[in-house]
Amino acid sequence: MSLSLAISILILISTTTLSSPSHASIETTCMAVANSSPNVNYDFCLTSLQADPQSRHADTKGLAVISTNLSSVNATATKAKIPKLVAKVKDQDTKEILKTCLSVYKDLLDNLKESLSAIQSESYSDAITYLSAALAQPETCEDSFSERSVESLLAKEDKDVGGLTEIALAITSSLK
């Protein structure tokens, strides 16, 4: 191979590399946040982010937005499920717990909405504050069940929303 051909190839490769949009690998990002936060499960992070096709080409900020949106979608579905459970259960204690959880999920969704705005405007400290508040809320719902010794009707949902919010918080924290 001639020297000029080798130089041309190197220039082409470096130009292509420099001009391609920066994106974060889902695997690398999930590994980093799982290593930095003991509450982030690598496999859950990976499968959750892979569920959104846009995550394949997203940068770290984009992954923070995507993970926050995933948490919001799951929280919205959980909030919609709660009135149906209230109508179905007979036990008054369980009804009251579910009503508490409904209120908690309304607050959780408000916090996720605020955190999303903060991420998009690159106000990462504010986003972390809102995500931290949102992260505590599924646990508050679970605590409402355990305090009255009632089996949780939202254990899986609370765990999933909490896990997704933990991922969003860890990714957003890495941006700061």
Short mmCIF file of N, CA and C in Angstrom, two decimals:
data_model
loop_
_atom_site.label_atom_id
_atom_site.label_comp_id
_atom_site.label_asym_id
_atom_site.label_seq_id
_atom_site.Cartn_x
_atom_site.Cartn_y
_atom_site.Cartn_z
N MET A 1 0.86 -1.18 0.00
CA MET A 1 0.00 0.00 0.00
C MET A 1 0.90 1.23 0.00
N SER A 2 0.57 2.15 -0.84
CA SER A 2 1.39 3.36 -0.93
C SER A 2 1.11 4.27 0.26
N LEU A 3 2.08 5.08 0.57
CA LEU A 3 1.97 6.01 1.69
C LEU A 3 0.81 6.99 1.49
N SER A 4 0.63 7.48 0.29
CA SER A 4 -0.45 8.44 0.04
C SER A 4 -1.82 7.79 0.19
N LEU A 5 -1.95 6.51 -0.20
CA LEU A 5 -3.22 5.79 -0.03
C LEU A 5 -3.50 5.58 1.46
N ALA A 6 -2.48 5.22 2.22
CA ALA A 6 -2.63 5.01 3.66
C ALA A 6 -3.05 6.31 4.34
N ILE A 7 -2.44 7.41 3.95
CA ILE A 7 -2.79 8.71 4.54
C ILE A 7 -4.21 9.10 4.16
N SER A 8 -4.59 8.85 2.92
CA SER A 8 -5.96 9.15 2.47
C SER A 8 -6.98 8.35 3.27
N ILE A 9 -6.68 7.08 3.52
CA ILE A 9 -7.60 6.24 4.30
C ILE A 9 -7.69 6.76 5.73
N LEU A 10 -6.56 7.11 6.32
CA LEU A 10 -6.58 7.64 7.68
C LEU A 10 -7.38 8.94 7.76
N ILE A 11 -7.22 9.81 6.79
CA ILE A 11 -7.97 11.07 6.77
C ILE A 11 -9.46 10.78 6.63
N LEU A 12 -9.82 9.85 5.76
CA LEU A 12 -11.22 9.49 5.57
C LEU A 12 -11.82 8.92 6.85
N ILE A 13 -11.09 8.03 7.50
CA ILE A 13 -11.58 7.42 8.74
C ILE A 13 -11.73 8.49 9.82
N SER A 14 -10.73 9.34 10.00
CA SER A 14 -10.83 10.35 11.05
C SER A 14 -11.92 11.37 10.76
N THR A 15 -12.12 11.73 9.50
CA THR A 15 -13.19 12.66 9.14
C THR A 15 -14.54 12.04 9.41
N THR A 16 -14.70 10.78 9.04
CA THR A 16 -15.96 10.08 9.27
C THR A 16 -16.24 9.97 10.76
N THR A 17 -15.21 9.63 11.53
CA THR A 17 -15.37 9.50 12.96
C THR A 17 -15.72 10.84 13.60
N LEU A 18 -15.04 11.89 13.17
CA LEU A 18 -15.28 13.20 13.76
C LEU A 18 -16.63 13.78 13.36
N SER A 19 -17.11 13.44 12.18
CA SER A 19 -18.36 14.04 11.72
C SER A 19 -19.59 13.23 12.13
N SER A 20 -19.40 12.00 12.58
CA SER A 20 -20.56 11.21 12.99
C SER A 20 -21.05 11.71 14.34
N PRO A 21 -22.37 11.67 14.56
CA PRO A 21 -22.90 12.19 15.81
C PRO A 21 -22.42 11.35 17.00
N SER A 22 -22.17 12.03 18.09
CA SER A 22 -21.74 11.34 19.30
C SER A 22 -22.93 10.62 19.90
N HIS A 23 -22.75 9.34 20.18
CA HIS A 23 -23.82 8.62 20.84
C HIS A 23 -23.23 7.70 21.89
N ALA A 24 -24.01 7.47 22.90
CA ALA A 24 -23.57 6.63 24.01
C ALA A 24 -24.03 5.21 23.75
N SER A 25 -23.16 4.29 23.96
CA SER A 25 -23.53 2.89 23.85
C SER A 25 -24.45 2.55 25.03
N ILE A 26 -25.55 1.88 24.74
CA ILE A 26 -26.47 1.46 25.80
C ILE A 26 -25.73 0.56 26.78
N GLU A 27 -24.96 -0.38 26.24
CA GLU A 27 -24.24 -1.33 27.08
C GLU A 27 -23.25 -0.61 27.99
N THR A 28 -22.49 0.31 27.41
CA THR A 28 -21.49 1.05 28.18
C THR A 28 -22.15 1.92 29.24
N THR A 29 -23.23 2.58 28.86
CA THR A 29 -23.94 3.45 29.81
C THR A 29 -24.54 2.63 30.94
N CYS A 30 -25.19 1.52 30.62
CA CYS A 30 -25.79 0.68 31.66
C CYS A 30 -24.72 0.09 32.58
N MET A 31 -23.59 -0.30 32.00
CA MET A 31 -22.50 -0.83 32.83
C MET A 31 -21.98 0.25 33.77
N ALA A 32 -21.81 1.46 33.25
CA ALA A 32 -21.30 2.57 34.07
C ALA A 32 -22.26 2.91 35.21
N VAL A 33 -23.55 2.99 34.90
CA VAL A 33 -24.50 3.36 35.97
C VAL A 33 -24.72 2.21 36.94
N ALA A 34 -24.64 0.98 36.47
CA ALA A 34 -24.76 -0.17 37.38
C ALA A 34 -23.55 -0.22 38.32
N ASN A 35 -22.39 0.15 37.81
CA ASN A 35 -21.19 0.18 38.65
C ASN A 35 -21.19 1.35 39.62
N SER A 36 -21.82 2.45 39.24
CA SER A 36 -21.82 3.64 40.10
C SER A 36 -22.98 3.64 41.10
N SER A 37 -24.02 2.89 40.81
CA SER A 37 -25.19 2.85 41.70
C SER A 37 -25.55 1.40 42.01
N PRO A 38 -25.45 1.00 43.27
CA PRO A 38 -25.76 -0.39 43.62
C PRO A 38 -27.23 -0.76 43.38
N ASN A 39 -28.08 0.23 43.19
CA ASN A 39 -29.50 -0.05 42.98
C ASN A 39 -29.89 -0.20 41.52
N VAL A 40 -28.94 0.01 40.61
CA VAL A 40 -29.23 -0.17 39.18
C VAL A 40 -28.82 -1.57 38.77
N ASN A 41 -29.78 -2.31 38.23
CA ASN A 41 -29.52 -3.65 37.71
C ASN A 41 -29.14 -3.52 36.24
N TYR A 42 -27.96 -4.01 35.90
CA TYR A 42 -27.45 -3.88 34.53
C TYR A 42 -28.43 -4.46 33.51
N ASP A 43 -28.90 -5.68 33.73
CA ASP A 43 -29.78 -6.34 32.76
C ASP A 43 -31.10 -5.58 32.60
N PHE A 44 -31.65 -5.08 33.70
CA PHE A 44 -32.89 -4.31 33.64
C PHE A 44 -32.66 -3.01 32.87
N CYS A 45 -31.53 -2.38 33.13
CA CYS A 45 -31.17 -1.14 32.41
C CYS A 45 -31.07 -1.42 30.91
N LEU A 46 -30.35 -2.46 30.58
CA LEU A 46 -30.12 -2.80 29.18
C LEU A 46 -31.42 -3.11 28.44
N THR A 47 -32.25 -3.99 29.01
CA THR A 47 -33.49 -4.37 28.33
C THR A 47 -34.47 -3.20 28.27
N SER A 48 -34.47 -2.37 29.31
CA SER A 48 -35.37 -1.22 29.32
C SER A 48 -35.00 -0.22 28.24
N LEU A 49 -33.74 0.14 28.17
CA LEU A 49 -33.32 1.12 27.16
C LEU A 49 -33.40 0.56 25.75
N GLN A 50 -33.13 -0.73 25.59
CA GLN A 50 -33.23 -1.34 24.26
C GLN A 50 -34.67 -1.37 23.76
N ALA A 51 -35.63 -1.26 24.66
CA ALA A 51 -37.04 -1.26 24.26
C ALA A 51 -37.41 -0.03 23.44
N ASP A 52 -36.63 1.03 23.59
CA ASP A 52 -36.87 2.25 22.82
C ASP A 52 -35.87 2.31 21.67
N PRO A 53 -36.34 2.20 20.43
CA PRO A 53 -35.43 2.20 19.28
C PRO A 53 -34.54 3.44 19.19
N GLN A 54 -35.01 4.57 19.71
CA GLN A 54 -34.22 5.81 19.65
C GLN A 54 -32.97 5.74 20.52
N SER A 55 -32.96 4.83 21.49
CA SER A 55 -31.81 4.76 22.39
C SER A 55 -30.55 4.28 21.70
N ARG A 56 -30.69 3.56 20.59
CA ARG A 56 -29.51 3.06 19.87
C ARG A 56 -28.61 4.18 19.37
N HIS A 57 -29.20 5.32 19.08
CA HIS A 57 -28.43 6.44 18.52
C HIS A 57 -28.38 7.65 19.45
N ALA A 58 -28.78 7.46 20.69
CA ALA A 58 -28.85 8.58 21.63
C ALA A 58 -27.51 8.82 22.31
N ASP A 59 -27.27 10.08 22.64
CA ASP A 59 -26.13 10.40 23.49
C ASP A 59 -26.58 10.20 24.94
N THR A 60 -25.70 10.49 25.88
CA THR A 60 -26.03 10.24 27.29
C THR A 60 -27.23 11.08 27.74
N LYS A 61 -27.29 12.32 27.32
CA LYS A 61 -28.46 13.16 27.65
C LYS A 61 -29.72 12.53 27.06
N GLY A 62 -29.65 12.04 25.84
CA GLY A 62 -30.80 11.38 25.22
C GLY A 62 -31.22 10.15 26.00
N LEU A 63 -30.25 9.39 26.50
CA LEU A 63 -30.58 8.21 27.31
C LEU A 63 -31.23 8.61 28.64
N ALA A 64 -30.81 9.74 29.19
CA ALA A 64 -31.45 10.25 30.41
C ALA A 64 -32.91 10.61 30.13
N VAL A 65 -33.16 11.25 29.00
CA VAL A 65 -34.53 11.59 28.60
C VAL A 65 -35.34 10.32 28.36
N ILE A 66 -34.77 9.38 27.64
CA ILE A 66 -35.48 8.13 27.33
C ILE A 66 -35.82 7.37 28.60
N SER A 67 -34.87 7.24 29.52
CA SER A 67 -35.14 6.50 30.75
C SER A 67 -36.17 7.21 31.62
N THR A 68 -36.15 8.53 31.62
CA THR A 68 -37.17 9.29 32.36
C THR A 68 -38.54 9.08 31.72
N ASN A 69 -38.59 9.10 30.40
CA ASN A 69 -39.85 8.83 29.71
C ASN A 69 -40.36 7.42 29.98
N LEU A 70 -39.47 6.44 30.00
CA LEU A 70 -39.88 5.06 30.31
C LEU A 70 -40.48 4.97 31.70
N SER A 71 -39.86 5.65 32.65
CA SER A 71 -40.39 5.68 34.00
C SER A 71 -41.77 6.33 34.03
N SER A 72 -41.91 7.42 33.29
CA SER A 72 -43.19 8.14 33.23
C SER A 72 -44.29 7.29 32.60
N VAL A 73 -43.96 6.58 31.53
CA VAL A 73 -44.95 5.71 30.88
C VAL A 73 -45.41 4.62 31.84
N ASN A 74 -44.47 4.02 32.56
CA ASN A 74 -44.83 2.98 33.52
C ASN A 74 -45.62 3.54 34.69
N ALA A 75 -45.23 4.71 35.16
CA ALA A 75 -45.96 5.34 36.27
C ALA A 75 -47.38 5.71 35.85
N THR A 76 -47.54 6.17 34.62
CA THR A 76 -48.87 6.51 34.09
C THR A 76 -49.75 5.27 34.02
N ALA A 77 -49.18 4.16 33.57
CA ALA A 77 -49.94 2.91 33.50
C ALA A 77 -50.33 2.43 34.90
N THR A 78 -49.43 2.58 35.85
CA THR A 78 -49.73 2.18 37.23
C THR A 78 -50.82 3.06 37.81
N LYS A 79 -50.71 4.36 37.59
CA LYS A 79 -51.73 5.29 38.08
C LYS A 79 -53.11 4.95 37.49
N ALA A 80 -53.15 4.57 36.24
CA ALA A 80 -54.42 4.20 35.59
C ALA A 80 -54.98 2.89 36.14
N LYS A 81 -54.12 2.03 36.61
CA LYS A 81 -54.54 0.73 37.16
C LYS A 81 -55.17 0.87 38.55
N ILE A 82 -54.72 1.84 39.31
CA ILE A 82 -55.14 1.96 40.71
C ILE A 82 -56.65 2.13 40.89
N PRO A 83 -57.33 3.03 40.18
CA PRO A 83 -58.79 3.14 40.37
C PRO A 83 -59.54 1.84 40.06
N LYS A 84 -59.03 1.06 39.11
CA LYS A 84 -59.65 -0.24 38.81
C LYS A 84 -59.50 -1.19 39.98
N LEU A 85 -58.34 -1.15 40.63
CA LEU A 85 -58.12 -1.98 41.81
C LEU A 85 -59.01 -1.53 42.97
N VAL A 86 -59.14 -0.22 43.14
CA VAL A 86 -60.00 0.32 44.21
C VAL A 86 -61.43 -0.18 44.02
N ALA A 87 -61.90 -0.18 42.79
CA ALA A 87 -63.27 -0.63 42.51
C ALA A 87 -63.43 -2.13 42.74
N LYS A 88 -62.35 -2.86 42.59
CA LYS A 88 -62.41 -4.32 42.67
C LYS A 88 -62.30 -4.87 44.10
N VAL A 89 -61.47 -4.23 44.94
CA VAL A 89 -61.23 -4.78 46.28
C VAL A 89 -62.38 -4.46 47.23
N LYS A 90 -62.55 -5.35 48.19
CA LYS A 90 -63.63 -5.18 49.18
C LYS A 90 -63.11 -4.57 50.48
N ASP A 91 -61.88 -4.89 50.83
CA ASP A 91 -61.30 -4.47 52.10
C ASP A 91 -61.07 -2.96 52.14
N GLN A 92 -61.60 -2.32 53.17
CA GLN A 92 -61.50 -0.86 53.29
C GLN A 92 -60.06 -0.39 53.48
N ASP A 93 -59.27 -1.13 54.26
CA ASP A 93 -57.86 -0.77 54.44
C ASP A 93 -57.12 -0.75 53.11
N THR A 94 -57.36 -1.77 52.31
CA THR A 94 -56.71 -1.86 51.00
C THR A 94 -57.14 -0.72 50.10
N LYS A 95 -58.43 -0.38 50.15
CA LYS A 95 -58.92 0.76 49.37
C LYS A 95 -58.20 2.05 49.76
N GLU A 96 -58.05 2.27 51.07
CA GLU A 96 -57.37 3.48 51.55
C GLU A 96 -55.91 3.51 51.13
N ILE A 97 -55.26 2.35 51.20
CA ILE A 97 -53.86 2.27 50.78
C ILE A 97 -53.75 2.61 49.30
N LEU A 98 -54.63 2.05 48.51
CA LEU A 98 -54.61 2.31 47.06
C LEU A 98 -54.86 3.79 46.76
N LYS A 99 -55.73 4.41 47.53
CA LYS A 99 -55.97 5.85 47.34
C LYS A 99 -54.72 6.66 47.70
N THR A 100 -54.02 6.21 48.73
CA THR A 100 -52.74 6.85 49.07
C THR A 100 -51.75 6.69 47.92
N CYS A 101 -51.69 5.48 47.37
CA CYS A 101 -50.78 5.22 46.24
C CYS A 101 -51.16 6.05 45.02
N LEU A 102 -52.44 6.26 44.80
CA LEU A 102 -52.88 7.09 43.68
C LEU A 102 -52.34 8.52 43.84
N SER A 103 -52.44 9.04 45.04
CA SER A 103 -51.92 10.38 45.32
C SER A 103 -50.40 10.41 45.14
N VAL A 104 -49.74 9.36 45.61
CA VAL A 104 -48.29 9.25 45.48
C VAL A 104 -47.89 9.24 44.00
N TYR A 105 -48.63 8.49 43.19
CA TYR A 105 -48.30 8.41 41.76
C TYR A 105 -48.57 9.73 41.03
N LYS A 106 -49.56 10.48 41.48
CA LYS A 106 -49.77 11.81 40.89
C LYS A 106 -48.55 12.70 41.15
N ASP A 107 -48.05 12.66 42.38
CA ASP A 107 -46.85 13.43 42.72
C ASP A 107 -45.63 12.92 41.96
N LEU A 108 -45.52 11.61 41.84
CA LEU A 108 -44.41 11.00 41.11
C LEU A 108 -44.39 11.49 39.67
N LEU A 109 -45.54 11.49 39.03
CA LEU A 109 -45.62 11.95 37.64
C LEU A 109 -45.27 13.43 37.52
N ASP A 110 -45.68 14.23 38.49
CA ASP A 110 -45.29 15.65 38.49
C ASP A 110 -43.77 15.79 38.58
N ASN A 111 -43.16 15.00 39.46
CA ASN A 111 -41.70 15.06 39.61
C ASN A 111 -40.98 14.59 38.35
N LEU A 112 -41.51 13.56 37.70
CA LEU A 112 -40.89 13.09 36.46
C LEU A 112 -41.02 14.13 35.35
N LYS A 113 -42.17 14.80 35.30
CA LYS A 113 -42.37 15.85 34.29
C LYS A 113 -41.37 16.98 34.51
N GLU A 114 -41.21 17.40 35.75
CA GLU A 114 -40.26 18.47 36.07
C GLU A 114 -38.82 18.03 35.78
N SER A 115 -38.51 16.77 36.09
CA SER A 115 -37.14 16.30 35.85
C SER A 115 -36.85 16.25 34.35
N LEU A 116 -37.84 15.87 33.57
CA LEU A 116 -37.66 15.83 32.11
C LEU A 116 -37.36 17.23 31.56
N SER A 117 -38.12 18.21 32.02
CA SER A 117 -37.86 19.60 31.60
C SER A 117 -36.46 20.04 32.01
N ALA A 118 -36.07 19.67 33.21
CA ALA A 118 -34.75 20.06 33.70
C ALA A 118 -33.63 19.38 32.91
N ILE A 119 -33.81 18.11 32.56
CA ILE A 119 -32.80 17.42 31.74
C ILE A 119 -32.68 18.10 30.38
N GLN A 120 -33.82 18.38 29.77
CA GLN A 120 -33.81 18.99 28.44
C GLN A 120 -33.16 20.36 28.44
N SER A 121 -33.30 21.09 29.54
CA SER A 121 -32.67 22.42 29.62
C SER A 121 -31.27 22.35 30.26
N GLU A 122 -30.80 21.13 30.47
CA GLU A 122 -29.47 20.87 31.04
C GLU A 122 -29.30 21.44 32.44
N SER A 123 -30.39 21.52 33.19
CA SER A 123 -30.35 21.89 34.61
C SER A 123 -30.28 20.59 35.41
N TYR A 124 -29.13 19.95 35.34
CA TYR A 124 -29.01 18.60 35.86
C TYR A 124 -29.18 18.50 37.37
N SER A 125 -28.75 19.51 38.12
CA SER A 125 -28.95 19.49 39.57
C SER A 125 -30.44 19.47 39.91
N ASP A 126 -31.22 20.27 39.20
CA ASP A 126 -32.67 20.28 39.41
C ASP A 126 -33.27 18.93 39.02
N ALA A 127 -32.82 18.39 37.90
CA ALA A 127 -33.33 17.09 37.45
C ALA A 127 -33.05 16.02 38.48
N ILE A 128 -31.86 16.04 39.06
CA ILE A 128 -31.49 15.06 40.09
C ILE A 128 -32.39 15.20 41.30
N THR A 129 -32.70 16.43 41.69
CA THR A 129 -33.60 16.66 42.83
C THR A 129 -34.98 16.07 42.55
N TYR A 130 -35.53 16.34 41.37
CA TYR A 130 -36.86 15.82 41.02
C TYR A 130 -36.85 14.30 40.88
N LEU A 131 -35.81 13.75 40.28
CA LEU A 131 -35.72 12.30 40.12
C LEU A 131 -35.56 11.62 41.48
N SER A 132 -34.81 12.24 42.38
CA SER A 132 -34.65 11.68 43.73
C SER A 132 -35.99 11.63 44.46
N ALA A 133 -36.77 12.69 44.32
CA ALA A 133 -38.11 12.71 44.93
C ALA A 133 -38.99 11.65 44.29
N ALA A 134 -38.93 11.53 42.97
CA ALA A 134 -39.74 10.53 42.27
C ALA A 134 -39.34 9.12 42.68
N LEU A 135 -38.06 8.91 42.91
CA LEU A 135 -37.55 7.59 43.28
C LEU A 135 -38.12 7.12 44.61
N ALA A 136 -38.33 8.04 45.53
CA ALA A 136 -38.85 7.68 46.86
C ALA A 136 -40.33 7.30 46.82
N GLN A 137 -41.04 7.71 45.80
CA GLN A 137 -42.50 7.58 45.82
C GLN A 137 -43.03 6.15 45.64
N PRO A 138 -42.48 5.31 44.77
CA PRO A 138 -42.97 3.93 44.73
C PRO A 138 -42.75 3.21 46.07
N GLU A 139 -41.64 3.55 46.73
CA GLU A 139 -41.36 2.97 48.04
C GLU A 139 -42.39 3.44 49.07
N THR A 140 -42.82 4.69 48.96
CA THR A 140 -43.87 5.21 49.85
C THR A 140 -45.15 4.41 49.67
N CYS A 141 -45.48 4.10 48.43
CA CYS A 141 -46.66 3.28 48.15
C CYS A 141 -46.50 1.90 48.80
N GLU A 142 -45.35 1.28 48.61
CA GLU A 142 -45.10 -0.04 49.20
C GLU A 142 -45.15 0.01 50.72
N ASP A 143 -44.59 1.07 51.30
CA ASP A 143 -44.62 1.23 52.76
C ASP A 143 -46.05 1.31 53.27
N SER A 144 -46.94 1.92 52.51
CA SER A 144 -48.34 2.02 52.91
C SER A 144 -48.97 0.64 53.07
N PHE A 145 -48.61 -0.27 52.19
CA PHE A 145 -49.10 -1.64 52.31
C PHE A 145 -48.49 -2.33 53.53
N SER A 146 -47.17 -2.25 53.66
CA SER A 146 -46.50 -2.99 54.74
C SER A 146 -46.85 -2.45 56.12
N GLU A 147 -47.07 -1.15 56.24
CA GLU A 147 -47.43 -0.57 57.54
C GLU A 147 -48.76 -1.12 58.07
N ARG A 148 -49.62 -1.53 57.17
CA ARG A 148 -50.92 -2.10 57.58
C ARG A 148 -50.95 -3.61 57.42
N SER A 149 -49.79 -4.19 57.18
CA SER A 149 -49.67 -5.65 57.01
C SER A 149 -50.61 -6.18 55.93
N VAL A 150 -50.70 -5.45 54.84
CA VAL A 150 -51.53 -5.84 53.71
C VAL A 150 -50.59 -6.18 52.55
N GLU A 151 -50.86 -7.29 51.88
CA GLU A 151 -50.04 -7.67 50.74
C GLU A 151 -50.21 -6.64 49.62
N SER A 152 -49.09 -6.21 49.09
CA SER A 152 -49.11 -5.16 48.06
C SER A 152 -49.75 -5.66 46.78
N LEU A 153 -50.64 -4.86 46.25
CA LEU A 153 -51.25 -5.15 44.95
C LEU A 153 -50.47 -4.47 43.82
N LEU A 154 -49.44 -3.73 44.19
CA LEU A 154 -48.66 -2.97 43.20
C LEU A 154 -47.16 -3.26 43.30
N ALA A 155 -46.80 -4.38 43.89
CA ALA A 155 -45.38 -4.68 44.12
C ALA A 155 -44.56 -4.66 42.84
N LYS A 156 -45.02 -5.33 41.80
CA LYS A 156 -44.26 -5.37 40.54
C LYS A 156 -44.19 -3.98 39.91
N GLU A 157 -45.31 -3.29 39.89
CA GLU A 157 -45.35 -1.96 39.29
C GLU A 157 -44.43 -0.99 40.03
N ASP A 158 -44.50 -1.03 41.38
CA ASP A 158 -43.65 -0.15 42.18
C ASP A 158 -42.17 -0.47 41.95
N LYS A 159 -41.86 -1.76 41.86
CA LYS A 159 -40.47 -2.17 41.63
C LYS A 159 -40.00 -1.69 40.25
N ASP A 160 -40.83 -1.86 39.23
CA ASP A 160 -40.44 -1.45 37.88
C ASP A 160 -40.28 0.07 37.77
N VAL A 161 -41.25 0.81 38.29
CA VAL A 161 -41.15 2.28 38.23
C VAL A 161 -39.93 2.75 39.03
N GLY A 162 -39.72 2.15 40.19
CA GLY A 162 -38.54 2.50 40.98
C GLY A 162 -37.25 2.20 40.25
N GLY A 163 -37.19 1.03 39.61
CA GLY A 163 -35.99 0.65 38.86
C GLY A 163 -35.72 1.57 37.69
N LEU A 164 -36.77 1.92 36.97
CA LEU A 164 -36.61 2.83 35.82
C LEU A 164 -36.19 4.23 36.28
N THR A 165 -36.76 4.66 37.39
CA THR A 165 -36.40 5.98 37.92
C THR A 165 -34.97 5.98 38.43
N GLU A 166 -34.55 4.87 39.02
CA GLU A 166 -33.16 4.73 39.47
C GLU A 166 -32.19 4.84 38.29
N ILE A 167 -32.55 4.21 37.18
CA ILE A 167 -31.73 4.29 35.97
C ILE A 167 -31.66 5.74 35.48
N ALA A 168 -32.81 6.40 35.42
CA ALA A 168 -32.86 7.80 34.97
C ALA A 168 -32.01 8.68 35.87
N LEU A 169 -32.11 8.46 37.18
CA LEU A 169 -31.33 9.24 38.13
C LEU A 169 -29.83 9.01 37.95
N ALA A 170 -29.44 7.76 37.78
CA ALA A 170 -28.01 7.44 37.63
C ALA A 170 -27.44 8.02 36.33
N ILE A 171 -28.20 7.90 35.25
CA ILE A 171 -27.72 8.46 33.97
C ILE A 171 -27.64 9.98 34.06
N THR A 172 -28.66 10.60 34.63
CA THR A 172 -28.67 12.06 34.76
C THR A 172 -27.52 12.52 35.66
N SER A 173 -27.26 11.78 36.73
CA SER A 173 -26.15 12.13 37.62
C SER A 173 -24.81 12.08 36.90
N SER A 174 -24.71 11.19 35.93
CA SER A 174 -23.44 11.09 35.18
C SER A 174 -23.22 12.30 34.26
N LEU A 175 -24.27 13.06 34.01
CA LEU A 175 -24.17 14.25 33.15
C LEU A 175 -23.65 15.47 33.90
N LYS A 176 -23.78 15.44 35.20
CA LYS A 176 -23.46 16.60 36.04
C LYS A 176 -21.97 16.85 36.08
#
